[in-house]
PDB file of C-alpha atoms and ligand atoms in Angstrom:
ATOM      1  CA  MET A   1      63.767  92.473 138.445  1.00 85.00           C
ATOM      2  CA  HIS A   2      64.442  92.514 134.524  1.00 95.00           C
ATOM      3  CA  ILE A   3      67.811  94.096 134.018  1.00 98.00           C
ATOM      4  CA  ASP A   4      69.808  94.662 130.943  1.00 98.00           C
ATOM      5  CA  LEU A   5      73.121  96.694 131.154  1.00 98.00           C
ATOM      6  CA  HIS A   6      74.517  96.091 127.656  1.00 98.00           C
ATOM      7  CA  THR A   7      72.540  97.502 124.501  1.00 98.00           C
ATOM      8  CA  HIS A   8      73.451  99.295 121.360  1.00 98.00           C
ATOM      9  CA  THR A   9      71.687 102.017 119.295  1.00 98.00           C
ATOM     10  CA  THR A  10      72.060 103.867 116.136  1.00 97.00           C
ATOM     11  CA  ALA A  11      74.762 105.997 117.786  1.00 98.00           C
ATOM     12  CA  SER A  12      77.009 103.061 117.167  1.00 97.00           C
ATOM     13  CA  ASP A  13      76.106  99.782 115.370  1.00 97.00           C
ATOM     14  CA  GLY A  14      72.676  99.169 116.660  1.00 97.00           C
ATOM     15  CA  GLN A  15      69.562  99.498 114.694  1.00 96.00           C
ATOM     16  CA  LEU A  16      67.202 101.175 117.010  1.00 97.00           C
ATOM     17  CA  SER A  17      67.247 104.773 118.210  1.00 96.00           C
ATOM     18  CA  ILE A  18      67.542 105.426 121.874  1.00 95.00           C
ATOM     19  CA  ASN A  19      63.820 106.154 121.987  1.00 93.00           C
ATOM     20  CA  ALA A  20      62.768 103.101 120.250  1.00 95.00           C
ATOM     21  CA  LEU A  21      65.215 101.039 122.339  1.00 96.00           C
ATOM     22  CA  ILE A  22      63.616 102.437 125.524  1.00 94.00           C
ATOM     23  CA  HIS A  23      60.140 101.902 124.259  1.00 93.00           C
ATOM     24  CA  ARG A  24      60.948  98.090 123.568  1.00 95.00           C
ATOM     25  CA  ALA A  25      62.613  97.859 126.834  1.00 95.00           C
ATOM     26  CA  GLN A  26      59.337  99.182 128.443  1.00 92.00           C
ATOM     27  CA  THR A  27      57.169  96.876 126.619  1.00 93.00           C
ATOM     28  CA  LEU A  28      59.439  93.912 127.608  1.00 94.00           C
ATOM     29  CA  GLY A  29      59.159  94.993 131.329  1.00 94.00           C
ATOM     30  CA  ILE A  30      62.824  95.947 131.727  1.00 96.00           C
ATOM     31  CA  GLU A  31      63.309  97.792 134.933  1.00 95.00           C
ATOM     32  CA  LEU A  32      67.024  98.695 134.879  1.00 97.00           C
ATOM     33  CA  LEU A  33      68.664  99.496 131.438  1.00 97.00           C
ATOM     34  CA  SER A  34      71.910 100.729 130.177  1.00 98.00           C
ATOM     35  CA  ILE A  35      72.586 101.811 126.620  1.00 98.00           C
ATOM     36  CA  THR A  36      76.237 101.044 126.077  1.00 98.00           C
ATOM     37  CA  ASP A  37      77.261 102.293 122.417  1.00 98.00           C
ATOM     38  CA  HIS A  38      80.625 101.546 121.217  1.00 98.00           C
ATOM     39  CA  ASP A  39      82.984 104.476 122.165  1.00 98.00           C
ATOM     40  CA  THR A  40      80.216 107.053 122.371  1.00 98.00           C
ATOM     41  CA  THR A  41      77.445 108.397 124.569  1.00 98.00           C
ATOM     42  CA  ALA A  42      75.884 110.340 121.897  1.00 97.00           C
ATOM     43  CA  ALA A  43      72.564 108.445 122.036  1.00 97.00           C
ATOM     44  CA  TYR A  44      71.895 109.983 125.481  1.00 95.00           C
ATOM     45  CA  ASN A  45      71.696 113.467 123.713  1.00 93.00           C
ATOM     46  CA  ASP A  46      68.552 112.228 121.910  1.00 89.00           C
ATOM     47  CA  LEU A  47      66.764 110.864 124.940  1.00 85.00           C
ATOM     48  CA  THR A  48      63.259 112.079 124.953  1.00 80.00           C
ATOM     49  CA  ALA A  49      61.187 109.054 125.674  1.00 65.00           C
ATOM     50  CA  LEU A  50      62.195 109.143 129.412  1.00 63.00           C
ATOM     51  CA  THR A  51      60.482 107.313 130.981  1.00 63.00           C
ATOM     52  CA  ALA A  52      57.765 105.474 132.648  1.00 60.00           C
ATOM     53  CA  LYS A  53      58.314 105.144 136.424  1.00 67.00           C
ATOM     54  CA  ARG A  54      59.165 101.519 136.220  1.00 84.00           C
ATOM     55  CA  LEU A  55      62.343 101.837 133.947  1.00 92.00           C
ATOM     56  CA  THR A  56      65.646 103.345 135.198  1.00 93.00           C
ATOM     57  CA  VAL A  57      68.212 104.208 132.676  1.00 95.00           C
ATOM     58  CA  ILE A  58      71.715 103.851 133.825  1.00 97.00           C
ATOM     59  CA  PRO A  59      74.193 105.825 131.536  1.00 97.00           C
ATOM     60  CA  GLY A  60      76.993 103.640 129.911  1.00 98.00           C
ATOM     61  CA  ILE A  61      79.403 103.125 127.271  1.00 98.00           C
ATOM     62  CA  GLU A  62      81.260 100.230 125.766  1.00 98.00           C
ATOM     63  CA  PHE A  63      84.970 100.994 125.065  1.00 98.00           C
ATOM     64  CA  SER A  64      87.161  99.283 122.672  1.00 98.00           C
ATOM     65  CA  THR A  65      90.769  98.604 123.600  1.00 98.00           C
ATOM     66  CA  ARG A  66      93.563  96.232 123.391  1.00 98.00           C
ATOM     67  CA  TRP A  67      95.118  93.804 125.830  1.00 98.00           C
ATOM     68  CA  ARG A  68      98.234  91.951 124.750  1.00 96.00           C
ATOM     69  CA  LYS A  69      97.358  92.149 120.948  1.00 93.00           C
ATOM     70  CA  ILE A  70      93.703  91.081 121.590  1.00 96.00           C
ATOM     71  CA  ASP A  71      90.887  93.459 121.047  1.00 97.00           C
ATOM     72  CA  ILE A  72      88.692  93.547 124.209  1.00 98.00           C
ATOM     73  CA  HIS A  73      85.764  95.726 125.308  1.00 98.00           C
ATOM     74  CA  ILE A  74      85.196  97.491 128.764  1.00 99.00           C
ATOM     75  CA  LEU A  75      81.886  98.709 129.805  1.00 99.00           C
ATOM     76  CA  GLY A  76      81.650 101.949 131.774  1.00 98.00           C
ATOM     77  CA  LEU A  77      78.305 101.815 133.711  1.00 98.00           C
ATOM     78  CA  ASN A  78      76.693 104.469 135.764  1.00 98.00           C
ATOM     79  CA  ILE A  79      78.937 107.146 134.274  1.00 98.00           C
ATOM     80  CA  ASP A  80      78.187 110.764 133.829  1.00 98.00           C
ATOM     81  CA  PRO A  81      78.221 111.002 130.074  1.00 97.00           C
ATOM     82  CA  ASP A  82      78.872 114.633 130.084  1.00 96.00           C
ATOM     83  CA  SER A  83      82.000 114.449 132.166  1.00 98.00           C
ATOM     84  CA  ASP A  84      85.384 115.628 130.869  1.00 98.00           C
ATOM     85  CA  ALA A  85      86.926 112.281 131.323  1.00 98.00           C
ATOM     86  CA  ILE A  86      84.428 110.475 129.168  1.00 98.00           C
ATOM     87  CA  LYS A  87      84.370 113.223 126.667  1.00 98.00           C
ATOM     88  CA  THR A  88      88.233 113.028 126.298  1.00 98.00           C
ATOM     89  CA  CYS A  89      88.006 109.294 125.820  1.00 98.00           C
ATOM     90  CA  THR A  90      85.196 109.495 123.329  1.00 98.00           C
ATOM     91  CA  GLY A  91      87.129 112.148 121.377  1.00 98.00           C
ATOM     92  CA  LEU A  92      90.181 110.047 121.142  1.00 98.00           C
ATOM     93  CA  GLN A  93      88.212 106.935 120.220  1.00 98.00           C
ATOM     94  CA  ARG A  94      86.129 108.710 117.518  1.00 96.00           C
ATOM     95  CA  LYS A  95      89.531 109.679 115.847  1.00 96.00           C
ATOM     96  CA  VAL A  96      90.760 106.058 116.101  1.00 97.00           C
ATOM     97  CA  ARG A  97      87.600 104.962 114.453  1.00 97.00           C
ATOM     98  CA  SER A  98      87.583 107.334 111.652  1.00 95.00           C
ATOM     99  CA  ASP A  99      91.365 106.677 110.926  1.00 97.00           C
ATOM    100  CA  ARG A 100      90.668 102.855 111.027  1.00 98.00           C
ATOM    101  CA  ALA A 101      87.744 103.373 108.601  1.00 98.00           C
ATOM    102  CA  MET A 102      90.001 104.943 106.085  1.00 98.00           C
ATOM    103  CA  GLN A 103      92.533 102.047 106.541  1.00 98.00           C
ATOM    104  CA  ILE A 104      90.012  99.363 106.209  1.00 98.00           C
ATOM    105  CA  ALA A 105      88.642 101.168 103.172  1.00 98.00           C
ATOM    106  CA  THR A 106      92.040 101.228 101.571  1.00 98.00           C
ATOM    107  CA  LYS A 107      92.470  97.592 102.214  1.00 98.00           C
ATOM    108  CA  LEU A 108      89.090  96.704 100.760  1.00 98.00           C
ATOM    109  CA  GLU A 109      89.829  98.792  97.667  1.00 98.00           C
ATOM    110  CA  LYS A 110      92.881  96.608  97.209  1.00 98.00           C
ATOM    111  CA  LEU A 111      90.830  93.626  97.317  1.00 97.00           C
ATOM    112  CA  GLY A 112      88.527  94.860  94.694  1.00 97.00           C
ATOM    113  CA  VAL A 113      85.710  96.740  96.541  1.00 97.00           C
ATOM    114  CA  THR A 114      85.228 100.160  94.623  1.00 97.00           C
ATOM    115  CA  ASN A 115      85.596 103.222  96.903  1.00 97.00           C
ATOM    116  CA  PRO A 116      83.557 101.890  99.927  1.00 98.00           C
ATOM    117  CA  LEU A 117      83.948 104.805 102.374  1.00 97.00           C
ATOM    118  CA  PRO A 118      81.118 107.118 101.087  1.00 98.00           C
ATOM    119  CA  ARG A 119      78.458 104.359 101.231  1.00 98.00           C
ATOM    120  CA  VAL A 120      79.836 102.991 104.550  1.00 98.00           C
ATOM    121  CA  LYS A 121      79.567 106.468 106.047  1.00 97.00           C
ATOM    122  CA  GLN A 122      75.959 106.746 104.752  1.00 97.00           C
ATOM    123  CA  ILE A 123      75.091 103.508 106.355  1.00 97.00           C
ATOM    124  CA  ALA A 124      76.705 104.683 109.679  1.00 96.00           C
ATOM    125  CA  GLY A 125      74.666 107.787 109.476  1.00 95.00           C
ATOM    126  CA  ASN A 126      75.509 109.952 112.404  1.00 91.00           C
ATOM    127  CA  GLY A 127      76.833 106.953 114.428  1.00 93.00           C
ATOM    128  CA  ASN A 128      80.333 105.952 115.112  1.00 94.00           C
ATOM    129  CA  ILE A 129      81.538 104.004 112.173  1.00 96.00           C
ATOM    130  CA  GLY A 130      82.343 100.358 112.962  1.00 97.00           C
ATOM    131  CA  ARG A 131      83.062  97.063 111.111  1.00 98.00           C
ATOM    132  CA  PRO A 132      79.424  96.045 111.088  1.00 98.00           C
ATOM    133  CA  HIS A 133      78.839  99.109 108.710  1.00 98.00           C
ATOM    134  CA  PHE A 134      81.659  97.735 106.349  1.00 98.00           C
ATOM    135  CA  ALA A 135      80.139  94.355 106.668  1.00 98.00           C
ATOM    136  CA  GLN A 136      76.710  95.579 105.429  1.00 98.00           C
ATOM    137  CA  HIS A 137      78.265  97.141 102.475  1.00 98.00           C
ATOM    138  CA  LEU A 138      80.139  94.048 101.613  1.00 98.00           C
ATOM    139  CA  VAL A 139      76.715  92.257 101.642  1.00 98.00           C
ATOM    140  CA  GLU A 140      75.042  94.972  99.499  1.00 97.00           C
ATOM    141  CA  THR A 141      77.766  94.779  96.909  1.00 97.00           C
ATOM    142  CA  GLY A 142      77.701  91.034  96.750  1.00 97.00           C
ATOM    143  CA  PHE A 143      81.199  90.352  97.977  1.00 97.00           C
ATOM    144  CA  VAL A 144      79.835  88.145 100.843  1.00 98.00           C
ATOM    145  CA  LYS A 145      76.434  86.419 101.582  1.00 97.00           C
ATOM    146  CA  ASP A 146      75.858  87.706 105.056  1.00 97.00           C
ATOM    147  CA  ILE A 147      77.506  89.732 107.813  1.00 96.00           C
ATOM    148  CA  ASN A 148      79.075  86.777 109.456  1.00 96.00           C
ATOM    149  CA  GLN A 149      80.853  85.972 106.192  1.00 98.00           C
ATOM    150  CA  ALA A 150      82.009  89.557 105.973  1.00 98.00           C
ATOM    151  CA  PHE A 151      83.777  89.214 109.333  1.00 98.00           C
ATOM    152  CA  ASP A 152      85.078  85.662 108.590  1.00 98.00           C
ATOM    153  CA  LYS A 153      86.458  86.487 105.233  1.00 98.00           C
ATOM    154  CA  TYR A 154      87.521  90.240 105.576  1.00 98.00           C
ATOM    155  CA  LEU A 155      87.082  92.029 108.802  1.00 98.00           C
ATOM    156  CA  SER A 156      88.041  89.840 111.828  1.00 97.00           C
ATOM    157  CA  ALA A 157      91.498  90.081 113.380  1.00 96.00           C
ATOM    158  CA  GLY A 158      94.093  88.572 111.067  1.00 95.00           C
ATOM    159  CA  LYS A 159      91.735  88.765 107.930  1.00 98.00           C
ATOM    160  CA  PRO A 160      92.820  90.895 104.929  1.00 98.00           C
ATOM    161  CA  ALA A 161      90.755  93.950 105.494  1.00 98.00           C
ATOM    162  CA  TYR A 162      91.512  94.031 109.386  1.00 98.00           C
ATOM    163  CA  PHE A 163      93.557  96.993 110.566  1.00 97.00           C
ATOM    164  CA  ARG A 164      95.271  96.814 113.934  1.00 94.00           C
ATOM    165  CA  GLN A 165      94.357 100.205 115.554  1.00 93.00           C
ATOM    166  CA  HIS A 166      95.714 102.147 118.536  1.00 95.00           C
ATOM    167  CA  TRP A 167      92.861 102.393 120.949  1.00 98.00           C
ATOM    168  CA  THR A 168      93.053 104.244 124.195  1.00 98.00           C
ATOM    169  CA  PRO A 169      94.967 102.066 126.598  1.00 98.00           C
ATOM    170  CA  VAL A 170      93.056  99.971 129.251  1.00 98.00           C
ATOM    171  CA  PRO A 171      94.244 101.951 132.294  1.00 98.00           C
ATOM    172  CA  GLN A 172      93.382 105.419 130.795  1.00 98.00           C
ATOM    173  CA  LEU A 173      89.882 104.031 130.050  1.00 98.00           C
ATOM    174  CA  ILE A 174      89.354 102.545 133.483  1.00 98.00           C
ATOM    175  CA  GLU A 175      90.651 105.713 135.230  1.00 98.00           C
ATOM    176  CA  SER A 176      88.232 107.860 133.054  1.00 98.00           C
ATOM    177  CA  ILE A 177      85.340 105.637 133.789  1.00 98.00           C
ATOM    178  CA  LYS A 178      86.009 105.912 137.467  1.00 98.00           C
ATOM    179  CA  ALA A 179      86.613 109.709 137.238  1.00 98.00           C
ATOM    180  CA  ALA A 180      83.077 109.836 135.695  1.00 98.00           C
ATOM    181  CA  GLY A 181      81.641 108.266 138.734  1.00 98.00           C
ATOM    182  CA  GLY A 182      81.239 104.969 136.888  1.00 98.00           C
ATOM    183  CA  THR A 183      82.015 101.224 137.426  1.00 98.00           C
ATOM    184  CA  ALA A 184      84.392  99.649 134.878  1.00 98.00           C
ATOM    185  CA  VAL A 185      83.067  96.089 133.838  1.00 98.00           C
ATOM    186  CA  LEU A 186      85.168  93.581 131.643  1.00 98.00           C
ATOM    187  CA  ALA A 187      82.634  92.898 128.708  1.00 98.00           C
ATOM    188  CA  HIS A 188      81.708  89.419 127.585  1.00 98.00           C
ATOM    189  CA  PRO A 189      84.967  87.643 128.764  1.00 98.00           C
ATOM    190  CA  ALA A 190      84.182  84.476 126.940  1.00 97.00           C
ATOM    191  CA  LYS A 191      84.219  86.183 123.428  1.00 97.00           C
ATOM    192  CA  TYR A 192      87.993  86.730 123.665  1.00 97.00           C
ATOM    193  CA  LYS A 193      88.594  82.935 123.287  1.00 96.00           C
ATOM    194  CA  LEU A 194      91.440  83.041 126.014  1.00 97.00           C
ATOM    195  CA  THR A 195      92.917  80.094 127.647  1.00 97.00           C
ATOM    196  CA  ARG A 196      91.990  79.881 131.344  1.00 95.00           C
ATOM    197  CA  THR A 197      95.431  81.199 132.353  1.00 97.00           C
ATOM    198  CA  LYS A 198      95.190  84.134 130.142  1.00 98.00           C
ATOM    199  CA  LEU A 199      91.784  84.938 131.230  1.00 98.00           C
ATOM    200  CA  ASN A 200      93.009  84.901 134.846  1.00 98.00           C
ATOM    201  CA  GLU A 201      95.787  87.255 133.890  1.00 98.00           C
ATOM    202  CA  LEU A 202      93.512  89.537 131.962  1.00 98.00           C
ATOM    203  CA  VAL A 203      91.063  89.848 135.038  1.00 98.00           C
ATOM    204  CA  ASP A 204      94.015  90.250 137.447  1.00 98.00           C
ATOM    205  CA  GLU A 205      95.438  93.194 135.347  1.00 98.00           C
ATOM    206  CA  PHE A 206      91.933  94.623 134.781  1.00 98.00           C
ATOM    207  CA  LYS A 207      91.318  94.530 138.640  1.00 98.00           C
ATOM    208  CA  GLU A 208      94.831  96.043 139.295  1.00 98.00           C
ATOM    209  CA  ALA A 209      94.043  98.954 136.862  1.00 98.00           C
ATOM    210  CA  GLY A 210      90.834  99.763 138.841  1.00 98.00           C
ATOM    211  CA  GLY A 211      88.285  97.484 137.069  1.00 98.00           C
ATOM    212  CA  GLU A 212      85.516  96.394 139.454  1.00 98.00           C
ATOM    213  CA  GLY A 213      83.218  94.071 137.506  1.00 98.00           C
ATOM    214  CA  ILE A 214      82.737  91.200 135.123  1.00 98.00           C
ATOM    215  CA  GLU A 215      79.972  90.504 132.688  1.00 98.00           C
ATOM    216  CA  VAL A 216      78.802  87.201 133.861  1.00 98.00           C
ATOM    217  CA  ILE A 217      75.901  86.987 131.626  1.00 98.00           C
ATOM    218  CA  SER A 218      75.997  88.088 127.898  1.00 97.00           C
ATOM    219  CA  GLY A 219      72.841  87.269 126.270  1.00 95.00           C
ATOM    220  CA  MET A 220      71.713  83.610 125.995  1.00 93.00           C
ATOM    221  CA  GLN A 221      74.674  81.485 126.899  1.00 95.00           C
ATOM    222  CA  VAL A 222      75.129  77.959 128.156  1.00 96.00           C
ATOM    223  CA  PRO A 223      74.641  77.515 131.867  1.00 96.00           C
ATOM    224  CA  ASN A 224      78.030  76.017 132.317  1.00 97.00           C
ATOM    225  CA  LEU A 225      79.666  79.312 131.117  1.00 97.00           C
ATOM    226  CA  THR A 226      77.442  81.398 133.595  1.00 98.00           C
ATOM    227  CA  ARG A 227      78.684  79.136 136.444  1.00 98.00           C
ATOM    228  CA  ASP A 228      82.200  79.396 135.396  1.00 97.00           C
ATOM    229  CA  LEU A 229      82.195  83.163 135.025  1.00 98.00           C
ATOM    230  CA  ALA A 230      80.251  83.501 138.216  1.00 98.00           C
ATOM    231  CA  ARG A 231      82.980  81.440 140.024  1.00 98.00           C
ATOM    232  CA  LEU A 232      85.738  83.620 138.533  1.00 98.00           C
ATOM    233  CA  CYS A 233      83.897  86.674 139.698  1.00 97.00           C
ATOM    234  CA  GLU A 234      83.740  85.289 143.181  1.00 97.00           C
ATOM    235  CA  THR A 235      87.349  84.226 143.296  1.00 97.00           C
ATOM    236  CA  LYS A 236      88.538  87.522 142.110  1.00 98.00           C
ATOM    237  CA  LYS A 237      86.097  89.366 144.476  1.00 98.00           C
ATOM    238  CA  MET A 238      84.542  91.377 141.624  1.00 98.00           C
ATOM    239  CA  LEU A 239      81.032  92.618 140.920  1.00 98.00           C
ATOM    240  CA  ALA A 240      78.814  90.895 138.423  1.00 98.00           C
ATOM    241  CA  SER A 241      76.921  92.504 135.440  1.00 98.00           C
ATOM    242  CA  CYS A 242      74.509  91.057 132.957  1.00 98.00           C
ATOM    243  CA  GLY A 243      73.240  92.171 129.521  1.00 98.00           C
ATOM    244  CA  SER A 244      72.039  91.083 126.073  1.00 98.00           C
ATOM    245  CA  ASP A 245      74.483  93.003 123.911  1.00 98.00           C
ATOM    246  CA  PHE A 246      71.281  93.870 121.911  1.00 98.00           C
ATOM    247  CA  HIS A 247      71.995  95.366 118.472  1.00 97.00           C
ATOM    248  CA  GLN A 248      68.723  94.756 116.601  1.00 96.00           C
ATOM    249  CA  PRO A 249      65.297  93.092 116.862  1.00 96.00           C
ATOM    250  CA  GLY A 250      65.237  89.517 115.714  1.00 91.00           C
ATOM    251  CA  GLN A 251      68.631  88.461 117.208  1.00 86.00           C
ATOM    252  CA  SER A 252      67.069  85.498 119.132  1.00 76.00           C
ATOM    253  CA  TRP A 253      70.100  85.144 121.510  1.00 78.00           C
ATOM    254  CA  ALA A 254      69.992  88.716 122.386  1.00 84.00           C
ATOM    255  CA  GLU A 255      66.586  90.094 123.294  1.00 94.00           C
ATOM    256  CA  LEU A 256      66.420  92.753 125.803  1.00 96.00           C
ATOM    257  CA  GLY A 257      66.801  91.151 129.262  1.00 95.00           C
ATOM    258  CA  ARG A 258      66.069  87.742 128.120  1.00 94.00           C
ATOM    259  CA  TYR A 259      68.364  85.424 130.083  1.00 95.00           C
ATOM    260  CA  PRO A 260      68.197  83.911 133.508  1.00 95.00           C
ATOM    261  CA  PRO A 261      69.102  86.010 136.570  1.00 96.00           C
ATOM    262  CA  LEU A 262      72.707  86.225 137.911  1.00 97.00           C
ATOM    263  CA  PRO A 263      73.705  83.213 140.165  1.00 97.00           C
ATOM    264  CA  LYS A 264      72.813  83.969 143.849  1.00 96.00           C
ATOM    265  CA  SER A 265      76.458  83.647 144.728  1.00 96.00           C
ATOM    266  CA  CYS A 266      77.372  86.875 142.554  1.00 97.00           C
ATOM    267  CA  ARG A 267      77.276  90.371 143.985  1.00 98.00           C
ATOM    268  CA  PRO A 268      75.451  92.486 141.348  1.00 98.00           C
ATOM    269  CA  VAL A 269      77.060  95.602 139.992  1.00 98.00           C
ATOM    270  CA  TRP A 270      74.086  97.626 140.689  1.00 97.00           C
ATOM    271  CA  ASP A 271      74.400  96.893 144.476  1.00 93.00           C
ATOM    272  CA  CYS A 272      77.028  99.762 144.630  1.00 84.00           C
ATOM    273  CA  TRP A 273      74.980 102.365 142.948  1.00 92.00           C
TER     274      TRP A 273
HETATM  275  P1  AMP B 301      84.002  97.432 115.869  1.00 94.21           P
HETATM  276  O1  AMP B 301      83.287  98.097 117.007  1.00 94.21           O
HETATM  277  O2  AMP B 301      84.124  98.159 114.720  1.00 94.21           O
HETATM  278  O3  AMP B 301      85.336  96.848 116.157  1.00 94.21           O
HETATM  279  O4  AMP B 301      83.153  96.255 115.491  1.00 94.21           O
HETATM  280  C1  AMP B 301      82.922  95.174 116.442  1.00 94.21           C
HETATM  281  C2  AMP B 301      81.292  94.857 116.358  1.00 94.21           C
HETATM  282  O5  AMP B 301      81.157  94.057 115.276  1.00 94.21           O
HETATM  283  C3  AMP B 301      81.037  93.981 117.516  1.00 94.21           C
HETATM  284  O6  AMP B 301      80.454  94.882 118.556  1.00 94.21           O
HETATM  285  C4  AMP B 301      79.665  93.334 116.966  1.00 94.21           C
HETATM  286  O7  AMP B 301      78.629  94.105 116.961  1.00 94.21           O
HETATM  287  C5  AMP B 301      80.155  93.106 115.448  1.00 94.21           C
HETATM  288  N1  AMP B 301      80.652  91.792 115.202  1.00 94.21           N
HETATM  289  C6  AMP B 301      81.891  91.227 115.599  1.00 94.21           C
HETATM  290  N2  AMP B 301      82.174  90.113 115.080  1.00 94.21           N
HETATM  291  C7  AMP B 301      81.114  89.721 114.382  1.00 94.21           C
HETATM  292  C8  AMP B 301      80.717  88.708 113.624  1.00 94.21           C
HETATM  293  N3  AMP B 301      81.611  87.533 113.432  1.00 94.21           N
HETATM  294  N4  AMP B 301      79.577  88.709 112.951  1.00 94.21           N
HETATM  295  C9  AMP B 301      78.746  89.678 113.100  1.00 94.21           C
HETATM  296  N5  AMP B 301      79.049  90.682 113.916  1.00 94.21           N
HETATM  297  C10 AMP B 301      80.165  90.785 114.496  1.00 94.21           C
HETATM  298 MN1   MN B 302      78.617  96.004 118.087  1.00 94.21          MN
HETATM  299 MN1   MN B 303      81.517  93.918 122.782  1.00 94.21          MN
HETATM  300 MN1   MN B 304      78.371  95.302 122.797  1.00 94.21          MN
END
């Protein structure tokens, strides 16, 4: 079965609308798909392309939060996007994002970028504002040569335009995902560049707070990493998820559903739905 449980649309920093994404998923033969925009479920309001019999859409979200001064992401899969629990969290996170956008804009102005916010808002359209929208503006204005450089020079943690925001805490997010009927999954654990010890501690605390899954596969990745995360998942007795983290066509490492299946030793997250 072709499965992708981590994708983005124009409701956050993705480039396709939900209907275009679903069309693409159908064309590529995906059978189980979750749209997991950053801190919003707004895309689901625009869902009209639903759907050929062979594609099941699992409502989801990707929450931004912090663990010990590190920015981490938690997927809420199989949630009720209209539940009060999710709406409360998306409301809080939207406020954090818009406050953060103002702080980033102020920092960039001090670095010589003239009044970035109006254009950044325009780039984000109706979607939740994120750093990729700032990155695009920095490319447009010639401050950097590409999106990567925008993060490297300005937007990543510790860089001059980074703002340390106060996201909703991990336990509250996990509790809300569960209250909405969903499964909380630690997104792309390898992206946080943690030591083995720290990663163990993160997973222990995540599980202690009610987290149930680990994203064992995040797009195209080296087989060693998959084996490593699968082992972690087994040791901690957690469910395994997989997704591309698709944002736009042309990201060769992140085409919808394009990665090997989960290792046989893993218990897939969809087993419990
Ligand atoms: P935000 O949600 O505003 O914190 O921005 C995080 C998003 O920025 C991630 O979900 C990625 O889509 C994107 N991103 C993070 N780091 C980079 C990078 N180095 N290059 C390109 N995109 C990045
Ligand atoms: Mn993103
Ligand atoms: Mn993420
Ligand atoms: Mn993502």
